[in-house]
């Protein structure tokens, strides 16, 4: 009986998490190019996110991949 109650509680919590979760897709090009509406989407994500820092990460990641492929 206790096991059934625990399973029901887990299912209810899972449903609540699924309902309250949203997905925000942010795409930054290999050279750091961004869309005009990127700042609006980044503001929906909790925490502090600097667009310049995200662009820098994208460029450094591209450089890292190119270095590995070309060497």
JSON list of N, CA and C in Angstrom, two decimals:
[
{"chain": "A", "resi": 1, "resn": "UNK", "atom": "N", "xyz": [0.83, -1.20, 0.00]},
{"chain": "A", "resi": 1, "resn": "UNK", "atom": "CA", "xyz": [0.00, 0.00, 0.00]},
{"chain": "A", "resi": 1, "resn": "UNK", "atom": "C", "xyz": [0.87, 1.26, 0.00]},
{"chain": "A", "resi": 2, "resn": "UNK", "atom": "N", "xyz": [1.91, 1.25, 0.83]},
{"chain": "A", "resi": 2, "resn": "UNK", "atom": "CA", "xyz": [2.81, 2.39, 0.91]},
{"chain": "A", "resi": 2, "resn": "UNK", "atom": "C", "xyz": [3.55, 2.60, -0.41]},
{"chain": "A", "resi": 3, "resn": "UNK", "atom": "N", "xyz": [3.92, 1.50, -1.04]},
{"chain": "A", "resi": 3, "resn": "UNK", "atom": "CA", "xyz": [4.62, 1.57, -2.32]},
{"chain": "A", "resi": 3, "resn": "UNK", "atom": "C", "xyz": [3.74, 2.22, -3.40]},
{"chain": "A", "resi": 4, "resn": "UNK", "atom": "N", "xyz": [2.47, 1.90, -3.40]},
{"chain": "A", "resi": 4, "resn": "UNK", "atom": "CA", "xyz": [1.54, 2.49, -4.37]},
{"chain": "A", "resi": 4, "resn": "UNK", "atom": "C", "xyz": [1.41, 3.99, -4.14]},
{"chain": "A", "resi": 5, "resn": "UNK", "atom": "N", "xyz": [1.35, 4.42, -2.92]},
{"chain": "A", "resi": 5, "resn": "UNK", "atom": "CA", "xyz": [1.25, 5.85, -2.60]},
{"chain": "A", "resi": 5, "resn": "UNK", "atom": "C", "xyz": [2.50, 6.58, -3.04]},
{"chain": "A", "resi": 6, "resn": "UNK", "atom": "N", "xyz": [3.66, 5.98, -2.82]},
{"chain": "A", "resi": 6, "resn": "UNK", "atom": "CA", "xyz": [4.93, 6.60, -3.23]},
{"chain": "A", "resi": 6, "resn": "UNK", "atom": "C", "xyz": [4.98, 6.72, -4.75]},
{"chain": "A", "resi": 7, "resn": "UNK", "atom": "N", "xyz": [4.57, 5.71, -5.46]},
{"chain": "A", "resi": 7, "resn": "UNK", "atom": "CA", "xyz": [4.56, 5.75, -6.93]},
{"chain": "A", "resi": 7, "resn": "UNK", "atom": "C", "xyz": [3.62, 6.83, -7.43]},
{"chain": "A", "resi": 8, "resn": "UNK", "atom": "N", "xyz": [2.47, 6.96, -6.83]},
{"chain": "A", "resi": 8, "resn": "UNK", "atom": "CA", "xyz": [1.50, 8.00, -7.24]},
{"chain": "A", "resi": 8, "resn": "UNK", "atom": "C", "xyz": [2.08, 9.38, -6.98]},
{"chain": "A", "resi": 9, "resn": "UNK", "atom": "N", "xyz": [2.74, 9.58, -5.87]},
{"chain": "A", "resi": 9, "resn": "UNK", "atom": "CA", "xyz": [3.36, 10.88, -5.56]},
{"chain": "A", "resi": 9, "resn": "UNK", "atom": "C", "xyz": [4.45, 11.20, -6.58]},
{"chain": "A", "resi": 10, "resn": "UNK", "atom": "N", "xyz": [5.26, 10.22, -6.94]},
{"chain": "A", "resi": 10, "resn": "UNK", "atom": "CA", "xyz": [6.32, 10.44, -7.93]},
{"chain": "A", "resi": 10, "resn": "UNK", "atom": "C", "xyz": [5.72, 10.81, -9.29]},
{"chain": "A", "resi": 11, "resn": "UNK", "atom": "N", "xyz": [4.65, 10.15, -9.67]},
{"chain": "A", "resi": 11, "resn": "UNK", "atom": "CA", "xyz": [3.99, 10.46, -10.95]},
{"chain": "A", "resi": 11, "resn": "UNK", "atom": "C", "xyz": [3.43, 11.88, -10.93]},
{"chain": "A", "resi": 12, "resn": "UNK", "atom": "N", "xyz": [2.82, 12.29, -9.84]},
{"chain": "A", "resi": 12, "resn": "UNK", "atom": "CA", "xyz": [2.26, 13.65, -9.73]},
{"chain": "A", "resi": 12, "resn": "UNK", "atom": "C", "xyz": [3.37, 14.69, -9.80]},
{"chain": "A", "resi": 13, "resn": "UNK", "atom": "N", "xyz": [4.48, 14.46, -9.12]},
{"chain": "A", "resi": 13, "resn": "UNK", "atom": "CA", "xyz": [5.60, 15.41, -9.15]},
{"chain": "A", "resi": 13, "resn": "UNK", "atom": "C", "xyz": [6.17, 15.50, -10.56]},
{"chain": "A", "resi": 14, "resn": "UNK", "atom": "N", "xyz": [6.29, 14.39, -11.24]},
{"chain": "A", "resi": 14, "resn": "UNK", "atom": "CA", "xyz": [6.80, 14.38, -12.61]},
{"chain": "A", "resi": 14, "resn": "UNK", "atom": "C", "xyz": [5.88, 15.17, -13.53]},
{"chain": "A", "resi": 15, "resn": "UNK", "atom": "N", "xyz": [4.60, 15.00, -13.39]},
{"chain": "A", "resi": 15, "resn": "UNK", "atom": "CA", "xyz": [3.64, 15.75, -14.22]},
{"chain": "A", "resi": 15, "resn": "UNK", "atom": "C", "xyz": [3.76, 17.24, -13.95]},
{"chain": "A", "resi": 16, "resn": "UNK", "atom": "N", "xyz": [3.90, 17.63, -12.70]},
{"chain": "A", "resi": 16, "resn": "UNK", "atom": "CA", "xyz": [4.04, 19.05, -12.36]},
{"chain": "A", "resi": 16, "resn": "UNK", "atom": "C", "xyz": [5.30, 19.63, -12.97]},
{"chain": "A", "resi": 17, "resn": "UNK", "atom": "N", "xyz": [6.40, 18.89, -12.92]},
{"chain": "A", "resi": 17, "resn": "UNK", "atom": "CA", "xyz": [7.65, 19.36, -13.51]},
{"chain": "A", "resi": 17, "resn": "UNK", "atom": "C", "xyz": [7.52, 19.50, -15.02]},
{"chain": "A", "resi": 18, "resn": "UNK", "atom": "N", "xyz": [6.89, 18.56, -15.67]},
{"chain": "A", "resi": 18, "resn": "UNK", "atom": "CA", "xyz": [6.73, 18.62, -17.12]},
{"chain": "A", "resi": 18, "resn": "UNK", "atom": "C", "xyz": [5.86, 19.81, -17.52]},
{"chain": "A", "resi": 19, "resn": "UNK", "atom": "N", "xyz": [4.82, 20.08, -16.77]},
{"chain": "A", "resi": 19, "resn": "UNK", "atom": "CA", "xyz": [3.91, 21.18, -17.10]},
{"chain": "A", "resi": 19, "resn": "UNK", "atom": "C", "xyz": [4.59, 22.53, -16.92]},
{"chain": "A", "resi": 20, "resn": "UNK", "atom": "N", "xyz": [5.44, 22.69, -15.90]},
{"chain": "A", "resi": 20, "resn": "UNK", "atom": "CA", "xyz": [6.02, 24.00, -15.59]},
{"chain": "A", "resi": 20, "resn": "UNK", "atom": "C", "xyz": [7.34, 24.25, -16.31]},
{"chain": "A", "resi": 21, "resn": "UNK", "atom": "N", "xyz": [7.85, 23.33, -17.09]},
{"chain": "A", "resi": 21, "resn": "UNK", "atom": "CA", "xyz": [9.12, 23.50, -17.77]},
{"chain": "A", "resi": 21, "resn": "UNK", "atom": "C", "xyz": [8.91, 24.11, -19.15]},
{"chain": "A", "resi": 22, "resn": "UNK", "atom": "N", "xyz": [9.73, 25.10, -19.46]},
{"chain": "A", "resi": 22, "resn": "UNK", "atom": "CA", "xyz": [9.72, 25.69, -20.80]},
{"chain": "A", "resi": 22, "resn": "UNK", "atom": "C", "xyz": [11.10, 25.56, -21.40]},
{"chain": "A", "resi": 23, "resn": "UNK", "atom": "N", "xyz": [11.16, 25.47, -22.71]},
{"chain": "A", "resi": 23, "resn": "UNK", "atom": "CA", "xyz": [12.44, 25.35, -23.41]},
{"chain": "A", "resi": 23, "resn": "UNK", "atom": "C", "xyz": [12.66, 26.61, -24.23]},
{"chain": "A", "resi": 24, "resn": "UNK", "atom": "N", "xyz": [13.85, 27.18, -24.08]},
{"chain": "A", "resi": 24, "resn": "UNK", "atom": "CA", "xyz": [14.23, 28.35, -24.85]},
{"chain": "A", "resi": 24, "resn": "UNK", "atom": "C", "xyz": [15.43, 27.97, -25.69]},
{"chain": "A", "resi": 25, "resn": "UNK", "atom": "N", "xyz": [15.30, 28.05, -26.99]},
{"chain": "A", "resi": 25, "resn": "UNK", "atom": "CA", "xyz": [16.40, 27.73, -27.89]},
{"chain": "A", "resi": 25, "resn": "UNK", "atom": "C", "xyz": [17.13, 29.00, -28.26]},
{"chain": "A", "resi": 26, "resn": "UNK", "atom": "N", "xyz": [18.42, 29.00, -28.01]},
{"chain": "A", "resi": 26, "resn": "UNK", "atom": "CA", "xyz": [19.24, 30.15, -28.36]},
{"chain": "A", "resi": 26, "resn": "UNK", "atom": "C", "xyz": [20.32, 29.66, -29.31]},
{"chain": "A", "resi": 27, "resn": "UNK", "atom": "N", "xyz": [20.40, 30.28, -30.47]},
{"chain": "A", "resi": 27, "resn": "UNK", "atom": "CA", "xyz": [21.38, 29.88, -31.48]},
{"chain": "A", "resi": 27, "resn": "UNK", "atom": "C", "xyz": [22.34, 31.03, -31.70]},
{"chain": "A", "resi": 28, "resn": "UNK", "atom": "N", "xyz": [23.62, 30.73, -31.57]},
{"chain": "A", "resi": 28, "resn": "UNK", "atom": "CA", "xyz": [24.67, 31.70, -31.86]},
{"chain": "A", "resi": 28, "resn": "UNK", "atom": "C", "xyz": [25.55, 31.09, -32.94]},
{"chain": "A", "resi": 29, "resn": "UNK", "atom": "N", "xyz": [25.78, 31.83, -34.00]},
{"chain": "A", "resi": 29, "resn": "UNK", "atom": "CA", "xyz": [26.55, 31.31, -35.12]},
{"chain": "A", "resi": 29, "resn": "UNK", "atom": "C", "xyz": [28.00, 31.04, -34.75]},
{"chain": "A", "resi": 30, "resn": "UNK", "atom": "N", "xyz": [28.71, 30.33, -35.62]},
{"chain": "A", "resi": 30, "resn": "UNK", "atom": "CA", "xyz": [30.10, 29.97, -35.37]},
{"chain": "A", "resi": 30, "resn": "UNK", "atom": "C", "xyz": [30.99, 31.19, -35.26]},
{"chain": "A", "resi": 31, "resn": "UNK", "atom": "N", "xyz": [30.61, 32.28, -35.91]},
{"chain": "A", "resi": 31, "resn": "UNK", "atom": "CA", "xyz": [31.41, 33.50, -35.85]},
{"chain": "A", "resi": 31, "resn": "UNK", "atom": "C", "xyz": [30.84, 34.49, -34.83]},
{"chain": "A", "resi": 32, "resn": "UNK", "atom": "N", "xyz": [29.88, 34.05, -34.03]},
{"chain": "A", "resi": 32, "resn": "UNK", "atom": "CA", "xyz": [29.30, 34.92, -33.00]},
{"chain": "A", "resi": 32, "resn": "UNK", "atom": "C", "xyz": [28.09, 35.71, -33.45]},
{"chain": "A", "resi": 33, "resn": "UNK", "atom": "N", "xyz": [27.57, 35.41, -34.62]},
{"chain": "A", "resi": 33, "resn": "UNK", "atom": "CA", "xyz": [26.40, 36.15, -35.11]},
{"chain": "A", "resi": 33, "resn": "UNK", "atom": "C", "xyz": [25.17, 35.76, -34.30]},
{"chain": "A", "resi": 34, "resn": "UNK", "atom": "N", "xyz": [24.31, 36.75, -34.05]},
{"chain": "A", "resi": 34, "resn": "UNK", "atom": "CA", "xyz": [23.11, 36.52, -33.25]},
{"chain": "A", "resi": 34, "resn": "UNK", "atom": "C", "xyz": [21.91, 37.12, -33.98]},
{"chain": "A", "resi": 35, "resn": "UNK", "atom": "N", "xyz": [20.71, 36.68, -33.58]},
{"chain": "A", "resi": 35, "resn": "UNK", "atom": "CA", "xyz": [19.49, 37.25, -34.15]},
{"chain": "A", "resi": 35, "resn": "UNK", "atom": "C", "xyz": [19.14, 38.55, -33.42]},
{"chain": "A", "resi": 36, "resn": "UNK", "atom": "N", "xyz": [18.26, 39.32, -34.00]},
{"chain": "A", "resi": 36, "resn": "UNK", "atom": "CA", "xyz": [17.86, 40.59, -33.40]},
{"chain": "A", "resi": 36, "resn": "UNK", "atom": "C", "xyz": [17.09, 40.37, -32.10]},
{"chain": "A", "resi": 37, "resn": "UNK", "atom": "N", "xyz": [16.42, 39.23, -31.98]},
{"chain": "A", "resi": 37, "resn": "UNK", "atom": "CA", "xyz": [15.58, 38.99, -30.80]},
{"chain": "A", "resi": 37, "resn": "UNK", "atom": "C", "xyz": [16.28, 38.15, -29.73]},
{"chain": "A", "resi": 38, "resn": "UNK", "atom": "N", "xyz": [17.59, 37.92, -29.86]},
{"chain": "A", "resi": 38, "resn": "UNK", "atom": "CA", "xyz": [18.30, 37.07, -28.90]},
{"chain": "A", "resi": 38, "resn": "UNK", "atom": "C", "xyz": [18.22, 37.63, -27.48]},
{"chain": "A", "resi": 39, "resn": "UNK", "atom": "N", "xyz": [18.38, 38.94, -27.35]},
{"chain": "A", "resi": 39, "resn": "UNK", "atom": "CA", "xyz": [18.37, 39.54, -26.00]},
{"chain": "A", "resi": 39, "resn": "UNK", "atom": "C", "xyz": [17.03, 39.31, -25.29]},
{"chain": "A", "resi": 40, "resn": "UNK", "atom": "N", "xyz": [15.94, 39.31, -26.05]},
{"chain": "A", "resi": 40, "resn": "UNK", "atom": "CA", "xyz": [14.62, 39.06, -25.47]},
{"chain": "A", "resi": 40, "resn": "UNK", "atom": "C", "xyz": [14.55, 37.63, -24.92]},
{"chain": "A", "resi": 41, "resn": "UNK", "atom": "N", "xyz": [15.08, 36.67, -25.69]},
{"chain": "A", "resi": 41, "resn": "UNK", "atom": "CA", "xyz": [15.03, 35.29, -25.25]},
{"chain": "A", "resi": 41, "resn": "UNK", "atom": "C", "xyz": [15.97, 35.02, -24.09]},
{"chain": "A", "resi": 42, "resn": "UNK", "atom": "N", "xyz": [17.13, 35.66, -24.09]},
{"chain": "A", "resi": 42, "resn": "UNK", "atom": "CA", "xyz": [18.09, 35.47, -22.99]},
{"chain": "A", "resi": 42, "resn": "UNK", "atom": "C", "xyz": [17.52, 36.04, -21.70]},
{"chain": "A", "resi": 43, "resn": "UNK", "atom": "N", "xyz": [16.73, 37.08, -21.79]},
{"chain": "A", "resi": 43, "resn": "UNK", "atom": "CA", "xyz": [16.16, 37.67, -20.57]},
{"chain": "A", "resi": 43, "resn": "UNK", "atom": "C", "xyz": [15.13, 36.75, -19.91]},
{"chain": "A", "resi": 44, "resn": "UNK", "atom": "N", "xyz": [14.59, 35.77, -20.66]},
{"chain": "A", "resi": 44, "resn": "UNK", "atom": "CA", "xyz": [13.65, 34.81, -20.09]},
{"chain": "A", "resi": 44, "resn": "UNK", "atom": "C", "xyz": [14.33, 33.72, -19.27]},
{"chain": "A", "resi": 45, "resn": "UNK", "atom": "N", "xyz": [15.65, 33.59, -19.40]},
{"chain": "A", "resi": 45, "resn": "UNK", "atom": "CA", "xyz": [16.40, 32.57, -18.67]},
{"chain": "A", "resi": 45, "resn": "UNK", "atom": "C", "xyz": [16.83, 33.14, -17.33]},
{"chain": "A", "resi": 46, "resn": "UNK", "atom": "N", "xyz": [16.57, 32.43, -16.24]},
{"chain": "A", "resi": 46, "resn": "UNK", "atom": "CA", "xyz": [16.98, 32.94, -14.92]},
{"chain": "A", "resi": 46, "resn": "UNK", "atom": "C", "xyz": [18.50, 33.06, -14.82]},
{"chain": "A", "resi": 47, "resn": "UNK", "atom": "N", "xyz": [18.95, 34.04, -14.10]},
{"chain": "A", "resi": 47, "resn": "UNK", "atom": "CA", "xyz": [20.38, 34.26, -13.91]},
{"chain": "A", "resi": 47, "resn": "UNK", "atom": "C", "xyz": [20.89, 35.37, -14.80]},
{"chain": "A", "resi": 48, "resn": "UNK", "atom": "N", "xyz": [22.18, 35.66, -14.64]},
{"chain": "A", "resi": 48, "resn": "UNK", "atom": "CA", "xyz": [22.79, 36.72, -15.43]},
{"chain": "A", "resi": 48, "resn": "UNK", "atom": "C", "xyz": [23.52, 36.11, -16.62]},
{"chain": "A", "resi": 49, "resn": "UNK", "atom": "N", "xyz": [23.21, 36.59, -17.82]},
{"chain": "A", "resi": 49, "resn": "UNK", "atom": "CA", "xyz": [23.86, 36.11, -19.03]},
{"chain": "A", "resi": 49, "resn": "UNK", "atom": "C", "xyz": [24.21, 37.31, -19.90]},
{"chain": "A", "resi": 50, "resn": "UNK", "atom": "N", "xyz": [25.50, 37.49, -20.16]},
{"chain": "A", "resi": 50, "resn": "UNK", "atom": "CA", "xyz": [25.94, 38.57, -21.03]},
{"chain": "A", "resi": 50, "resn": "UNK", "atom": "C", "xyz": [26.03, 38.04, -22.46]},
{"chain": "A", "resi": 51, "resn": "UNK", "atom": "N", "xyz": [25.40, 38.74, -23.38]},
{"chain": "A", "resi": 51, "resn": "UNK", "atom": "CA", "xyz": [25.39, 38.32, -24.78]},
{"chain": "A", "resi": 51, "resn": "UNK", "atom": "C", "xyz": [26.81, 38.32, -25.33]},
{"chain": "A", "resi": 52, "resn": "UNK", "atom": "N", "xyz": [27.61, 39.31, -24.97]},
{"chain": "A", "resi": 52, "resn": "UNK", "atom": "CA", "xyz": [29.00, 39.38, -25.44]},
{"chain": "A", "resi": 52, "resn": "UNK", "atom": "C", "xyz": [29.78, 38.13, -24.99]},
{"chain": "A", "resi": 53, "resn": "UNK", "atom": "N", "xyz": [29.53, 37.69, -23.77]},
{"chain": "A", "resi": 53, "resn": "UNK", "atom": "CA", "xyz": [30.21, 36.51, -23.25]},
{"chain": "A", "resi": 53, "resn": "UNK", "atom": "C", "xyz": [29.78, 35.25, -24.00]},
{"chain": "A", "resi": 54, "resn": "UNK", "atom": "N", "xyz": [28.50, 35.14, -24.34]},
{"chain": "A", "resi": 54, "resn": "UNK", "atom": "CA", "xyz": [28.01, 34.00, -25.11]},
{"chain": "A", "resi": 54, "resn": "UNK", "atom": "C", "xyz": [28.62, 33.99, -26.51]},
{"chain": "A", "resi": 55, "resn": "UNK", "atom": "N", "xyz": [28.76, 35.17, -27.11]},
{"chain": "A", "resi": 55, "resn": "UNK", "atom": "CA", "xyz": [29.39, 35.26, -28.42]},
{"chain": "A", "resi": 55, "resn": "UNK", "atom": "C", "xyz": [30.87, 34.84, -28.35]},
{"chain": "A", "resi": 56, "resn": "UNK", "atom": "N", "xyz": [31.53, 35.29, -27.31]},
{"chain": "A", "resi": 56, "resn": "UNK", "atom": "CA", "xyz": [32.94, 34.93, -27.12]},
{"chain": "A", "resi": 56, "resn": "UNK", "atom": "C", "xyz": [33.11, 33.42, -26.98]},
{"chain": "A", "resi": 57, "resn": "UNK", "atom": "N", "xyz": [32.22, 32.79, -26.22]},
{"chain": "A", "resi": 57, "resn": "UNK", "atom": "CA", "xyz": [32.28, 31.34, -26.04]},
{"chain": "A", "resi": 57, "resn": "UNK", "atom": "C", "xyz": [32.08, 30.62, -27.38]},
{"chain": "A", "resi": 58, "resn": "UNK", "atom": "N", "xyz": [31.15, 31.11, -28.20]},
{"chain": "A", "resi": 58, "resn": "UNK", "atom": "CA", "xyz": [30.89, 30.50, -29.50]},
{"chain": "A", "resi": 58, "resn": "UNK", "atom": "C", "xyz": [32.11, 30.61, -30.41]},
{"chain": "A", "resi": 59, "resn": "UNK", "atom": "N", "xyz": [32.74, 31.76, -30.43]},
{"chain": "A", "resi": 59, "resn": "UNK", "atom": "CA", "xyz": [33.91, 31.96, -31.28]},
{"chain": "A", "resi": 59, "resn": "UNK", "atom": "C", "xyz": [35.08, 31.10, -30.80]},
{"chain": "A", "resi": 60, "resn": "UNK", "atom": "N", "xyz": [35.31, 31.05, -29.49]},
{"chain": "A", "resi": 60, "resn": "UNK", "atom": "CA", "xyz": [36.41, 30.23, -28.97]},
{"chain": "A", "resi": 60, "resn": "UNK", "atom": "C", "xyz": [36.16, 28.75, -29.22]},
{"chain": "A", "resi": 61, "resn": "UNK", "atom": "N", "xyz": [34.90, 28.33, -29.14]},
{"chain": "A", "resi": 61, "resn": "UNK", "atom": "CA", "xyz": [34.57, 26.93, -29.43]},
{"chain": "A", "resi": 61, "resn": "UNK", "atom": "C", "xyz": [34.83, 26.59, -30.89]},
{"chain": "A", "resi": 62, "resn": "UNK", "atom": "N", "xyz": [34.50, 27.51, -31.78]},
{"chain": "A", "resi": 62, "resn": "UNK", "atom": "CA", "xyz": [34.75, 27.30, -33.21]},
{"chain": "A", "resi": 62, "resn": "UNK", "atom": "C", "xyz": [36.25, 27.22, -33.46]},
{"chain": "A", "resi": 63, "resn": "UNK", "atom": "N", "xyz": [37.02, 28.10, -32.84]},
{"chain": "A", "resi": 63, "resn": "UNK", "atom": "CA", "xyz": [38.48, 28.08, -33.00]},
{"chain": "A", "resi": 63, "resn": "UNK", "atom": "C", "xyz": [39.06, 26.78, -32.48]},
{"chain": "A", "resi": 64, "resn": "UNK", "atom": "N", "xyz": [38.53, 26.27, -31.38]},
{"chain": "A", "resi": 64, "resn": "UNK", "atom": "CA", "xyz": [39.02, 25.01, -30.81]},
{"chain": "A", "resi": 64, "resn": "UNK", "atom": "C", "xyz": [38.76, 23.85, -31.77]},
{"chain": "A", "resi": 65, "resn": "UNK", "atom": "N", "xyz": [37.58, 23.81, -32.35]},
{"chain": "A", "resi": 65, "resn": "UNK", "atom": "CA", "xyz": [37.25, 22.74, -33.30]},
{"chain": "A", "resi": 65, "resn": "UNK", "atom": "C", "xyz": [38.16, 22.82, -34.53]},
{"chain": "A", "resi": 66, "resn": "UNK", "atom": "N", "xyz": [38.34, 24.03, -35.06]},
{"chain": "A", "resi": 66, "resn": "UNK", "atom": "CA", "xyz": [39.19, 24.18, -36.24]},
{"chain": "A", "resi": 66, "resn": "UNK", "atom": "C", "xyz": [40.64, 23.78, -35.94]},
{"chain": "A", "resi": 67, "resn": "UNK", "atom": "N", "xyz": [41.14, 24.16, -34.77]},
{"chain": "A", "resi": 67, "resn": "UNK", "atom": "CA", "xyz": [42.50, 23.79, -34.39]},
{"chain": "A", "resi": 67, "resn": "UNK", "atom": "C", "xyz": [42.66, 22.27, -34.36]},
{"chain": "A", "resi": 68, "resn": "UNK", "atom": "N", "xyz": [41.67, 21.58, -33.79]},
{"chain": "A", "resi": 68, "resn": "UNK", "atom": "CA", "xyz": [41.75, 20.11, -33.70]},
{"chain": "A", "resi": 68, "resn": "UNK", "atom": "C", "xyz": [41.67, 19.47, -35.08]},
{"chain": "A", "resi": 69, "resn": "UNK", "atom": "N", "xyz": [40.85, 20.00, -35.97]},
{"chain": "A", "resi": 69, "resn": "UNK", "atom": "CA", "xyz": [40.67, 19.41, -37.29]},
{"chain": "A", "resi": 69, "resn": "UNK", "atom": "C", "xyz": [41.87, 19.69, -38.18]},
{"chain": "A", "resi": 70, "resn": "UNK", "atom": "N", "xyz": [42.40, 20.90, -38.14]},
{"chain": "A", "resi": 70, "resn": "UNK", "atom": "CA", "xyz": [43.46, 21.28, -39.07]},
{"chain": "A", "resi": 70, "resn": "UNK", "atom": "C", "xyz": [44.84, 20.85, -38.63]},
{"chain": "A", "resi": 71, "resn": "UNK", "atom": "N", "xyz": [45.03, 20.43, -37.41]},
{"chain": "A", "resi": 71, "resn": "UNK", "atom": "CA", "xyz": [46.36, 20.01, -36.96]},
{"chain": "A", "resi": 71, "resn": "UNK", "atom": "C", "xyz": [46.54, 18.54, -37.08]}
]
